[in-house]
Coordinates of C-alpha atoms in Angstrom, one line a residue:
X92 CA 88.4 59.3 41.4
X93 CA 91.8 59.7 39.4
X94 CA 93.1 55.9 40.1
X95 CA 90.1 54.4 38.5
X96 CA 90.6 56.9 35.1
X97 CA 94.1 55.8 34.9
X98 CA 92.9 51.7 35.5
X99 CA 90.5 52.5 32.6
X100 CA 93.3 53.9 29.9
X101 CA 95.7 51.3 31.4
X102 CA 92.6 48.3 30.5
X103 CA 91.9 50.3 27.3
X104 CA 96.3 49.7 26.4
X105 CA 96.2 53.9 26.5
X106 CA 99.3 55.3 28.1
X107 CA 98.5 57.6 31.0
X108 CA 98.6 61.3 30.3
X109 CA 97.5 64.6 31.8
X110 CA 95.2 65.5 28.7
X111 CA 93.1 61.8 28.4
X112 CA 93.0 61.8 32.7
X113 CA 91.2 65.8 32.4
X114 CA 88.9 64.6 29.5
X115 CA 87.7 61.5 31.0
X116 CA 86.9 63.4 33.8
X117 CA 85.2 66.1 32.0
X118 CA 83.1 64.0 30.3
X119 CA 82.0 61.5 33.8
X120 CA 81.3 65.0 35.3
X121 CA 80.1 66.6 32.6
X122 CA 77.9 64.0 30.0
X123 CA 76.5 64.8 26.5
X124 CA 78.7 68.2 26.0
X125 CA 80.6 69.3 23.0
X126 CA 84.1 69.5 22.1
X127 CA 84.5 73.4 22.6
X128 CA 83.1 72.6 26.2
X129 CA 84.8 69.8 26.4
X130 CA 88.0 72.0 25.4
X131 CA 87.0 74.4 28.3
X132 CA 86.4 71.7 31.0
X133 CA 89.9 70.8 30.5
X134 CA 91.5 73.8 30.3
X135 CA 90.2 75.1 33.7
X136 CA 93.0 72.0 35.2
X137 CA 95.5 72.3 31.8
X138 CA 95.1 75.8 30.4
X139 CA 98.0 75.1 27.6
X140 CA 96.1 72.6 26.4
X141 CA 95.8 72.7 22.8
X142 CA 92.1 72.2 20.7
X143 CA 94.1 69.0 18.5
X144 CA 95.0 67.7 21.6
X145 CA 91.8 68.0 23.0
X146 CA 90.4 66.9 19.6
X147 CA 93.4 63.8 19.5
X148 CA 92.3 62.8 23.1
X149 CA 88.7 62.3 22.2
X150 CA 89.2 60.6 19.8
X151 CA 91.6 57.8 21.2
X152 CA 88.7 57.6 23.9
X153 CA 86.3 57.0 21.6
X154 CA 88.2 54.4 19.1
X155 CA 89.5 52.9 21.9
X156 CA 86.1 52.4 23.4
X157 CA 86.2 54.3 26.7
X158 CA 84.0 58.0 25.2
X159 CA 80.7 57.0 23.3
X160 CA 80.0 59.8 20.5
X161 CA 76.4 60.8 19.7
X162 CA 75.6 63.1 17.1
X163 CA 71.7 63.2 17.5
X164 CA 69.8 64.6 14.1
X165 CA 72.1 67.4 13.2
X166 CA 73.3 68.5 16.3
X167 CA 76.6 68.9 17.0
X168 CA 78.6 66.2 18.2
X169 CA 78.6 65.2 21.7
X170 CA 80.4 63.0 23.9
X171 CA 79.8 61.1 27.1
X172 CA 82.1 58.7 29.3
X173 CA 78.9 56.2 29.9
X174 CA 79.7 53.3 27.2
X175 CA 78.8 49.8 26.8
X176 CA 74.9 49.7 28.2
X177 CA 73.3 50.1 24.5
X178 CA 72.1 53.2 26.3
X179 CA 69.5 55.8 24.5
X180 CA 69.1 59.2 24.3
X181 CA 66.1 62.2 24.4
X182 CA 66.6 65.3 23.0
X183 CA 64.5 68.5 23.9
X184 CA 63.8 70.1 20.3
X185 CA 63.6 73.6 22.3
X186 CA 66.6 73.8 24.4
X187 CA 69.1 70.8 22.8
X188 CA 69.3 69.2 26.4
X189 CA 70.0 65.2 26.7
X190 CA 69.1 62.9 29.0
X191 CA 69.6 59.3 28.7
X192 CA 67.1 56.8 29.2
X193 CA 68.0 53.2 29.7
X194 CA 67.4 50.5 27.1
X195 CA 64.1 48.1 27.3
X196 CA 64.0 45.7 29.6
X197 CA 63.9 41.7 29.6
X198 CA 63.2 40.9 25.6
X199 CA 65.0 44.3 23.7
X200 CA 62.6 45.0 21.0
X201 CA 64.7 47.6 19.6
X202 CA 67.7 45.0 19.0
X203 CA 65.2 43.4 16.7
X204 CA 65.5 44.8 13.2
X205 CA 62.1 44.1 11.6
X206 CA 65.1 43.1 7.8
X207 CA 68.6 43.2 9.0
X208 CA 69.4 42.9 5.9
X209 CA 71.9 39.5 7.1
X210 CA 73.7 41.7 9.7
X211 CA 74.9 40.7 12.8
X212 CA 73.3 43.8 15.0
X213 CA 74.9 44.1 18.5
X214 CA 73.6 47.8 19.1
X215 CA 70.7 50.3 18.5
X216 CA 71.1 53.9 18.5
X217 CA 67.5 54.9 19.8
X218 CA 67.3 59.1 20.0
X219 CA 63.4 60.5 21.6
X220 CA 62.8 63.8 20.7
X221 CA 60.0 65.9 22.7
X222 CA 60.3 68.9 24.9
X223 CA 62.3 68.9 28.0
X224 CA 60.0 70.1 31.8
X225 CA 62.0 73.4 31.8
X226 CA 60.9 74.4 28.2
X227 CA 57.7 72.8 28.7
X228 CA 56.9 75.6 32.0
X229 CA 58.3 77.8 29.7
X230 CA 55.6 77.7 26.9
X231 CA 52.9 77.1 29.3
X232 CA 53.7 80.5 31.8
X233 CA 54.2 82.3 28.3

């Protein structure tokens, strides 16, 4: 797996470093995590990595298109390694868990704005809000 992550970094013209590999691995294994969680995950492999180093890596990976930053509603920013497929998210209003939702198949209505104001639209961000199965079960049992 490390060779794949190294290839991703090189393809994006980024230097291969241990912090970059650790952040990519953390996001591959733990999608939709916040910065503090990324730091904790990276520190399990690299205990001396600084907060600033992780912030810098997240910014570089996001700018290179290897990582996607999402911030549904007014929640804390989250990061994921699933990029380039215009997928969306469903968020639980109770616990905040986030899951991926694939975009519509065939004609993609979410990319057809009712008024694009002259923009050339190439991506749409849709967030579905609701209650996850665990929280719904907790409500029923109360």
